[in-house]
Amino acid sequence: MANFEDFSIKTIVADGSAFSGNLKVTGGLMIDGDIDGNLETTGNILIGEKARIRGNVVAKSAIVSGIVIGDITAPDGIKLNSTSTVIGDISTHKLQIADKVIFHGHCISLPDEEKYQKEVVLQNQSKEIRNRAFGR
């Protein structure tokens, strides 16, 4: 399971920075700026209070304090701090949600790997059907 105290950061998108496009990095990632695109890292991601992300996030684990409009997939764990807003779906084995979090979406949080994978497949199939129905 995720150890939210042990976050080593290799890449930083600082406050005041803005990035448009998909970002794929190796290792820990910290975001305090604005991202318009998908984020993917092999490590952990820390989304700071000033961060604004419009895109999907894929990481080993995630701590969210800012705004994410998109899906978050972090199998080892996701922690939503009280200042976070997530408009999208969440998939993880372990989920922590603080008071005052704004979350609008579907959530898969199952510790059993086999059940987790089965639900992720079903959720992806459902999204595909919705996207086709709405011509996306």
Tab-separated table of N, CA and C in Angstrom:
chain	number	residue	atom	x	y	z
A	1	MET	N	0.820	-1.193	0.000
A	1	MET	CA	0.000	0.000	0.000
A	1	MET	C	0.864	1.257	0.000
A	2	ALA	N	0.257	2.335	-0.356
A	2	ALA	CA	0.978	3.595	-0.482
A	2	ALA	C	1.448	4.096	0.874
A	3	ASN	N	2.667	4.572	0.890
A	3	ASN	CA	3.190	5.250	2.060
A	3	ASN	C	3.207	6.731	1.716
A	4	PHE	N	2.193	7.469	2.169
A	4	PHE	CA	2.044	8.859	1.779
A	4	PHE	C	3.092	9.779	2.410
A	5	GLU	N	3.900	9.260	3.304
A	5	GLU	CA	4.963	10.052	3.913
A	5	GLU	C	6.252	9.987	3.094
A	6	ASP	N	6.379	8.992	2.218
A	6	ASP	CA	7.615	8.750	1.483
A	6	ASP	C	7.442	9.115	0.015
A	7	PHE	N	7.520	10.405	-0.295
A	7	PHE	CA	7.378	10.890	-1.660
A	7	PHE	C	8.691	11.524	-2.107
A	8	SER	N	9.434	10.855	-2.973
A	8	SER	CA	10.619	11.472	-3.545
A	8	SER	C	10.221	12.095	-4.878
A	9	ILE	N	10.577	13.361	-5.089
A	9	ILE	CA	10.157	14.133	-6.255
A	9	ILE	C	11.334	14.304	-7.212
A	10	LYS	N	11.115	13.974	-8.490
A	10	LYS	CA	12.132	14.165	-9.524
A	10	LYS	C	11.781	15.297	-10.477
A	11	THR	N	10.478	15.554	-10.665
A	11	THR	CA	10.022	16.563	-11.613
A	11	THR	C	9.027	17.481	-10.924
A	12	ILE	N	9.170	18.794	-11.154
A	12	ILE	CA	8.277	19.786	-10.552
A	12	ILE	C	7.731	20.713	-11.633
A	13	VAL	N	6.415	20.924	-11.608
A	13	VAL	CA	5.784	21.983	-12.387
A	13	VAL	C	5.333	22.992	-11.349
A	14	ALA	N	6.087	24.080	-11.236
A	14	ALA	CA	5.935	25.028	-10.135
A	14	ALA	C	4.733	25.953	-10.305
A	15	ASP	N	4.349	26.588	-9.191
A	15	ASP	CA	3.298	27.595	-9.158
A	15	ASP	C	3.628	28.677	-10.179
A	16	GLY	N	2.653	29.073	-10.949
A	16	GLY	CA	2.854	30.086	-11.977
A	16	GLY	C	3.201	29.501	-13.341
A	17	SER	N	3.531	28.220	-13.380
A	17	SER	CA	3.834	27.557	-14.648
A	17	SER	C	2.549	27.029	-15.266
A	18	ALA	N	2.548	26.949	-16.602
A	18	ALA	CA	1.411	26.384	-17.317
A	18	ALA	C	1.950	25.485	-18.413
A	19	PHE	N	1.285	24.364	-18.615
A	19	PHE	CA	1.725	23.390	-19.605
A	19	PHE	C	0.506	22.872	-20.337
A	20	SER	N	0.598	22.811	-21.654
A	20	SER	CA	-0.485	22.277	-22.463
A	20	SER	C	0.060	21.108	-23.268
A	21	GLY	N	-0.556	19.950	-23.103
A	21	GLY	CA	-0.112	18.741	-23.782
A	21	GLY	C	0.023	17.622	-22.769
A	22	ASN	N	0.280	16.427	-23.252
A	22	ASN	CA	0.425	15.280	-22.365
A	22	ASN	C	1.837	15.237	-21.807
A	23	LEU	N	1.957	14.896	-20.529
A	23	LEU	CA	3.250	14.852	-19.845
A	23	LEU	C	3.450	13.455	-19.277
A	24	LYS	N	4.559	12.824	-19.670
A	24	LYS	CA	4.882	11.482	-19.204
A	24	LYS	C	6.286	11.541	-18.618
A	25	VAL	N	6.423	11.171	-17.329
A	25	VAL	CA	7.713	11.247	-16.649
A	25	VAL	C	7.993	9.958	-15.881
A	26	THR	N	9.254	9.796	-15.534
A	26	THR	CA	9.680	8.679	-14.704
A	26	THR	C	9.955	9.208	-13.313
A	27	GLY	N	9.451	8.532	-12.300
A	27	GLY	CA	9.698	8.941	-10.925
A	27	GLY	C	8.644	9.890	-10.404
A	28	GLY	N	8.904	10.433	-9.214
A	28	GLY	CA	7.960	11.305	-8.521
A	28	GLY	C	7.730	12.617	-9.239
A	29	LEU	N	6.506	13.125	-9.143
A	29	LEU	CA	6.093	14.338	-9.843
A	29	LEU	C	5.313	15.222	-8.885
A	30	MET	N	5.649	16.523	-8.865
A	30	MET	CA	4.923	17.495	-8.050
A	30	MET	C	4.371	18.578	-8.972
A	31	ILE	N	3.082	18.844	-8.828
A	31	ILE	CA	2.414	19.841	-9.659
A	31	ILE	C	1.847	20.932	-8.758
A	32	ASP	N	2.221	22.181	-9.045
A	32	ASP	CA	1.607	23.338	-8.409
A	32	ASP	C	1.116	24.337	-9.449
A	33	GLY	N	1.355	24.029	-10.733
A	33	GLY	CA	0.943	24.914	-11.818
A	33	GLY	C	-0.306	24.403	-12.506
A	34	ASP	N	-0.523	24.901	-13.715
A	34	ASP	CA	-1.690	24.544	-14.505
A	34	ASP	C	-1.282	23.592	-15.627
A	35	ILE	N	-2.004	22.487	-15.755
A	35	ILE	CA	-1.740	21.486	-16.789
A	35	ILE	C	-3.028	21.264	-17.571
A	36	ASP	N	-2.938	21.386	-18.873
A	36	ASP	CA	-4.056	21.061	-19.754
A	36	ASP	C	-3.612	19.876	-20.600
A	37	GLY	N	-3.831	18.688	-20.088
A	37	GLY	CA	-3.395	17.473	-20.759
A	37	GLY	C	-3.284	16.343	-19.750
A	38	ASN	N	-3.008	15.170	-20.237
A	38	ASN	CA	-2.900	13.992	-19.378
A	38	ASN	C	-1.520	13.919	-18.736
A	39	LEU	N	-1.472	13.409	-17.503
A	39	LEU	CA	-0.224	13.209	-16.773
A	39	LEU	C	-0.041	11.725	-16.516
A	40	GLU	N	1.180	11.240	-16.730
A	40	GLU	CA	1.481	9.851	-16.429
A	40	GLU	C	2.889	9.771	-15.854
A	41	THR	N	3.020	9.070	-14.733
A	41	THR	CA	4.319	8.863	-14.113
A	41	THR	C	4.420	7.441	-13.582
A	42	THR	N	5.644	6.933	-13.565
A	42	THR	CA	5.877	5.611	-12.997
A	42	THR	C	5.955	5.683	-11.479
A	43	GLY	N	6.071	6.882	-10.942
A	43	GLY	CA	6.192	7.074	-9.495
A	43	GLY	C	4.930	7.665	-8.902
A	44	ASN	N	5.129	8.396	-7.829
A	44	ASN	CA	4.036	9.036	-7.098
A	44	ASN	C	3.827	10.447	-7.622
A	45	ILE	N	2.611	10.971	-7.439
A	45	ILE	CA	2.325	12.340	-7.841
A	45	ILE	C	1.750	13.112	-6.659
A	46	LEU	N	2.218	14.331	-6.505
A	46	LEU	CA	1.737	15.247	-5.479
A	46	LEU	C	1.135	16.445	-6.206
A	47	ILE	N	-0.167	16.623	-6.070
A	47	ILE	CA	-0.876	17.715	-6.728
A	47	ILE	C	-1.189	18.754	-5.667
A	48	GLY	N	-0.459	19.860	-5.704
A	48	GLY	CA	-0.542	20.892	-4.681
A	48	GLY	C	-1.832	21.698	-4.721
A	49	GLU	N	-2.043	22.512	-3.691
A	49	GLU	CA	-3.263	23.314	-3.558
A	49	GLU	C	-3.486	24.262	-4.726
A	50	LYS	N	-2.408	24.781	-5.323
A	50	LYS	CA	-2.542	25.742	-6.420
A	50	LYS	C	-2.635	25.073	-7.785
A	51	ALA	N	-2.510	23.759	-7.838
A	51	ALA	CA	-2.534	23.021	-9.099
A	51	ALA	C	-3.931	22.970	-9.689
A	52	ARG	N	-3.978	23.088	-11.006
A	52	ARG	CA	-5.220	22.975	-11.756
A	52	ARG	C	-4.911	22.066	-12.946
A	53	ILE	N	-5.501	20.878	-12.954
A	53	ILE	CA	-5.221	19.896	-13.998
A	53	ILE	C	-6.517	19.566	-14.729
A	54	ARG	N	-6.460	19.675	-16.053
A	54	ARG	CA	-7.584	19.255	-16.888
A	54	ARG	C	-7.075	18.131	-17.783
A	55	GLY	N	-7.238	16.908	-17.296
A	55	GLY	CA	-6.759	15.727	-17.995
A	55	GLY	C	-6.700	14.568	-17.017
A	56	ASN	N	-6.422	13.414	-17.542
A	56	ASN	CA	-6.348	12.215	-16.712
A	56	ASN	C	-4.984	12.099	-16.059
A	57	VAL	N	-4.946	11.509	-14.869
A	57	VAL	CA	-3.725	11.334	-14.092
A	57	VAL	C	-3.521	9.842	-13.846
A	58	VAL	N	-2.325	9.351	-14.183
A	58	VAL	CA	-1.961	7.963	-13.924
A	58	VAL	C	-0.642	7.978	-13.157
A	59	ALA	N	-0.619	7.334	-11.994
A	59	ALA	CA	0.573	7.308	-11.152
A	59	ALA	C	0.534	6.062	-10.279
A	60	LYS	N	1.642	5.814	-9.603
A	60	LYS	CA	1.699	4.718	-8.631
A	60	LYS	C	0.767	5.037	-7.458
A	61	SER	N	0.893	6.247	-6.906
A	61	SER	CA	-0.001	6.749	-5.868
A	61	SER	C	-0.123	8.256	-6.044
A	62	ALA	N	-1.139	8.842	-5.422
A	62	ALA	CA	-1.398	10.269	-5.610
A	62	ALA	C	-1.907	10.910	-4.329
A	63	ILE	N	-1.407	12.117	-4.092
A	63	ILE	CA	-1.947	12.994	-3.054
A	63	ILE	C	-2.465	14.216	-3.779
A	64	VAL	N	-3.749	14.543	-3.579
A	64	VAL	CA	-4.381	15.638	-4.303
A	64	VAL	C	-4.826	16.709	-3.311
A	65	SER	N	-4.355	17.930	-3.546
A	65	SER	CA	-4.800	19.078	-2.754
A	65	SER	C	-5.407	20.157	-3.642
A	66	GLY	N	-5.237	20.048	-4.954
A	66	GLY	CA	-5.737	21.030	-5.910
A	66	GLY	C	-6.946	20.509	-6.667
A	67	ILE	N	-7.079	20.975	-7.913
A	67	ILE	CA	-8.230	20.640	-8.744
A	67	ILE	C	-7.805	19.709	-9.876
A	68	VAL	N	-8.539	18.620	-10.030
A	68	VAL	CA	-8.342	17.702	-11.156
A	68	VAL	C	-9.685	17.502	-11.833
A	69	ILE	N	-9.743	17.860	-13.106
A	69	ILE	CA	-10.922	17.583	-13.917
A	69	ILE	C	-10.494	16.505	-14.891
A	70	GLY	N	-10.711	15.273	-14.496
A	70	GLY	CA	-10.276	14.103	-15.249
A	70	GLY	C	-10.186	12.926	-14.301
A	71	ASP	N	-9.908	11.773	-14.850
A	71	ASP	CA	-9.827	10.548	-14.057
A	71	ASP	C	-8.467	10.421	-13.379
A	72	ILE	N	-8.441	9.800	-12.207
A	72	ILE	CA	-7.199	9.517	-11.493
A	72	ILE	C	-7.098	8.016	-11.288
A	73	THR	N	-6.005	7.436	-11.779
A	73	THR	CA	-5.720	6.021	-11.580
A	73	THR	C	-4.387	5.913	-10.861
A	74	ALA	N	-4.411	5.398	-9.650
A	74	ALA	CA	-3.204	5.240	-8.835
A	74	ALA	C	-3.397	3.995	-7.967
A	75	PRO	N	-2.981	2.837	-8.470
A	75	PRO	CA	-3.268	1.578	-7.779
A	75	PRO	C	-2.802	1.508	-6.323
A	76	ASP	N	-1.651	2.081	-5.996
A	76	ASP	CA	-1.136	1.967	-4.623
A	76	ASP	C	-1.899	2.810	-3.606
A	77	GLY	N	-2.565	3.861	-4.043
A	77	GLY	CA	-3.336	4.671	-3.110
A	77	GLY	C	-3.578	6.075	-3.613
A	78	ILE	N	-4.693	6.654	-3.185
A	78	ILE	CA	-5.049	8.037	-3.487
A	78	ILE	C	-5.499	8.689	-2.188
A	79	LYS	N	-4.969	9.874	-1.936
A	79	LYS	CA	-5.353	10.651	-0.759
A	79	LYS	C	-5.880	11.988	-1.248
A	80	LEU	N	-7.139	12.304	-0.919
A	80	LEU	CA	-7.741	13.578	-1.277
A	80	LEU	C	-7.766	14.459	-0.034
A	81	ASN	N	-6.983	15.519	-0.054
A	81	ASN	CA	-6.935	16.451	1.076
A	81	ASN	C	-8.128	17.392	1.027
A	82	SER	N	-8.382	18.096	2.117
A	82	SER	CA	-9.596	18.903	2.275
A	82	SER	C	-9.737	20.014	1.247
A	83	THR	N	-8.654	20.444	0.611
A	83	THR	CA	-8.710	21.511	-0.388
A	83	THR	C	-8.900	20.975	-1.802
A	84	SER	N	-9.057	19.669	-1.959
A	84	SER	CA	-9.099	19.087	-3.305
A	84	SER	C	-10.501	19.059	-3.903
A	85	THR	N	-10.505	19.135	-5.238
A	85	THR	CA	-11.707	18.957	-6.035
A	85	THR	C	-11.357	17.983	-7.152
A	86	VAL	N	-12.135	16.928	-7.274
A	86	VAL	CA	-11.932	15.962	-8.351
A	86	VAL	C	-13.260	15.764	-9.068
A	87	ILE	N	-13.256	16.091	-10.352
A	87	ILE	CA	-14.415	15.867	-11.199
A	87	ILE	C	-13.975	14.806	-12.208
A	88	GLY	N	-14.233	13.560	-11.880
A	88	GLY	CA	-13.800	12.440	-12.704
A	88	GLY	C	-13.805	11.171	-11.881
A	89	ASP	N	-13.431	10.093	-12.508
A	89	ASP	CA	-13.450	8.798	-11.850
A	89	ASP	C	-12.126	8.503	-11.152
A	90	ILE	N	-12.199	7.706	-10.090
A	90	ILE	CA	-11.024	7.328	-9.301
A	90	ILE	C	-10.923	5.808	-9.281
A	91	SER	N	-9.688	5.300	-9.503
A	91	SER	CA	-9.419	3.859	-9.416
A	91	SER	C	-8.177	3.641	-8.574
A	92	THR	N	-8.310	2.851	-7.502
A	92	THR	CA	-7.198	2.616	-6.589
A	92	THR	C	-7.491	1.397	-5.713
A	93	HIS	N	-6.467	0.948	-5.008
A	93	HIS	CA	-6.663	-0.103	-4.003
A	93	HIS	C	-6.974	0.505	-2.636
A	94	LYS	N	-6.510	1.727	-2.396
A	94	LYS	CA	-6.653	2.360	-1.078
A	94	LYS	C	-7.012	3.833	-1.283
A	95	LEU	N	-8.066	4.289	-0.633
A	95	LEU	CA	-8.528	5.664	-0.802
A	95	LEU	C	-8.722	6.334	0.559
A	96	GLN	N	-8.194	7.558	0.686
A	96	GLN	CA	-8.415	8.384	1.874
A	96	GLN	C	-9.044	9.693	1.411
A	97	ILE	N	-10.177	10.055	2.000
A	97	ILE	CA	-10.858	11.298	1.638
A	97	ILE	C	-11.071	12.123	2.896
A	98	ALA	N	-10.545	13.337	2.892
A	98	ALA	CA	-10.694	14.249	4.025
A	98	ALA	C	-12.055	14.942	3.979
A	99	ASP	N	-12.403	15.617	5.064
A	99	ASP	CA	-13.607	16.440	5.099
A	99	ASP	C	-13.481	17.569	4.081
A	100	LYS	N	-14.610	18.043	3.573
A	100	LYS	CA	-14.725	19.193	2.678
A	100	LYS	C	-14.209	18.946	1.264
A	101	VAL	N	-13.865	17.716	0.924
A	101	VAL	CA	-13.443	17.388	-0.438
A	101	VAL	C	-14.655	17.472	-1.357
A	102	ILE	N	-14.440	17.963	-2.570
A	102	ILE	CA	-15.471	17.927	-3.596
A	102	ILE	C	-15.074	16.823	-4.570
A	103	PHE	N	-15.922	15.815	-4.691
A	103	PHE	CA	-15.669	14.695	-5.598
A	103	PHE	C	-16.941	14.373	-6.347
A	104	HIS	N	-16.852	14.387	-7.672
A	104	HIS	CA	-17.994	14.050	-8.512
A	104	HIS	C	-17.512	13.055	-9.557
A	105	GLY	N	-17.906	11.816	-9.403
A	105	GLY	CA	-17.481	10.782	-10.333
A	105	GLY	C	-17.732	9.411	-9.749
A	106	HIS	N	-17.204	8.413	-10.426
A	106	HIS	CA	-17.290	7.032	-9.946
A	106	HIS	C	-15.993	6.660	-9.265
A	107	CYS	N	-16.078	5.716	-8.341
A	107	CYS	CA	-14.895	5.318	-7.579
A	107	CYS	C	-14.796	3.803	-7.503
A	108	ILE	N	-13.608	3.298	-7.813
A	108	ILE	CA	-13.275	1.901	-7.569
A	108	ILE	C	-12.158	1.906	-6.544
A	109	SER	N	-12.410	1.335	-5.383
A	109	SER	CA	-11.398	1.237	-4.334
A	109	SER	C	-11.514	-0.137	-3.697
A	110	LEU	N	-10.752	-1.076	-4.242
A	110	LEU	CA	-10.802	-2.457	-3.781
A	110	LEU	C	-9.390	-2.951	-3.495
A	111	PRO	N	-9.141	-3.515	-2.310
A	111	PRO	CA	-7.798	-4.004	-1.998
A	111	PRO	C	-7.433	-5.283	-2.756
A	112	ASP	N	-8.411	-6.102	-3.111
A	112	ASP	CA	-8.157	-7.357	-3.811
A	112	ASP	C	-7.847	-7.078	-5.290
A	113	GLU	N	-6.665	-7.488	-5.742
A	113	GLU	CA	-6.201	-7.186	-7.096
A	113	GLU	C	-7.128	-7.738	-8.178
A	114	GLU	N	-7.574	-8.965	-8.027
A	114	GLU	CA	-8.425	-9.586	-9.045
A	114	GLU	C	-9.760	-8.846	-9.182
A	115	LYS	N	-10.388	-8.536	-8.063
A	115	LYS	CA	-11.654	-7.801	-8.090
A	115	LYS	C	-11.444	-6.388	-8.645
A	116	TYR	N	-10.332	-5.763	-8.240
A	116	TYR	CA	-10.002	-4.418	-8.716
A	116	TYR	C	-9.894	-4.410	-10.239
A	117	GLN	N	-9.107	-5.333	-10.800
A	117	GLN	CA	-8.912	-5.384	-12.251
A	117	GLN	C	-10.227	-5.639	-12.989
A	118	LYS	N	-11.063	-6.499	-12.452
A	118	LYS	CA	-12.356	-6.802	-13.069
A	118	LYS	C	-13.223	-5.539	-13.119
A	119	GLU	N	-13.267	-4.782	-12.029
A	119	GLU	CA	-14.070	-3.556	-11.981
A	119	GLU	C	-13.518	-2.476	-12.907
A	120	VAL	N	-12.194	-2.380	-13.012
A	120	VAL	CA	-11.580	-1.402	-13.924
A	120	VAL	C	-11.988	-1.714	-15.363
A	121	VAL	N	-11.963	-2.983	-15.749
A	121	VAL	CA	-12.375	-3.388	-17.101
A	121	VAL	C	-13.837	-3.003	-17.341
A	122	LEU	N	-14.710	-3.290	-16.374
A	122	LEU	CA	-16.126	-2.944	-16.512
A	122	LEU	C	-16.328	-1.434	-16.623
A	123	GLN	N	-15.585	-0.667	-15.828
A	123	GLN	CA	-15.700	0.790	-15.871
A	123	GLN	C	-15.238	1.318	-17.226
A	124	ASN	N	-14.145	0.792	-17.751
A	124	ASN	CA	-13.642	1.225	-19.060
A	124	ASN	C	-14.625	0.885	-20.173
A	125	GLN	N	-15.263	-0.291	-20.094
A	125	GLN	CA	-16.263	-0.656	-21.088
A	125	GLN	C	-17.461	0.294	-21.032
A	126	SER	N	-17.872	0.641	-19.831
A	126	SER	CA	-18.986	1.568	-19.653
A	126	SER	C	-18.655	2.942	-20.235
A	127	LYS	N	-17.430	3.423	-20.001
A	127	LYS	CA	-17.005	4.716	-20.548
A	127	LYS	C	-17.005	4.681	-22.067
A	128	GLU	N	-16.521	3.585	-22.634
A	128	GLU	CA	-16.481	3.440	-24.089
A	128	GLU	C	-17.885	3.500	-24.680
A	129	ILE	N	-18.830	2.837	-24.039
A	129	ILE	CA	-20.215	2.855	-24.507
A	129	ILE	C	-20.775	4.270	-24.441
A	130	ARG	N	-20.531	4.980	-23.314
A	130	ARG	CA	-21.014	6.366	-23.181
A	130	ARG	C	-20.393	7.262	-24.235
A	131	ASN	N	-19.085	7.107	-24.467
A	131	ASN	CA	-18.403	7.949	-25.459
A	131	ASN	C	-18.963	7.729	-26.857
A	132	ARG	N	-19.219	6.480	-27.215
A	132	ARG	CA	-19.802	6.196	-28.530
A	132	ARG	C	-21.214	6.767	-28.640
A	133	ALA	N	-21.973	6.643	-27.555
A	133	ALA	CA	-23.363	7.141	-27.564
A	133	ALA	C	-23.416	8.649	-27.760
A	134	PHE	N	-22.417	9.343	-27.223
A	134	PHE	CA	-22.389	10.803	-27.334
A	134	PHE	C	-21.460	11.295	-28.444
A	135	GLY	N	-20.963	10.367	-29.265
A	135	GLY	CA	-20.148	10.742	-30.426
A	135	GLY	C	-18.795	11.329	-30.084
A	136	ARG	N	-18.191	10.872	-28.997
A	136	ARG	CA	-16.873	11.397	-28.601
A	136	ARG	C	-15.768	10.547	-29.133
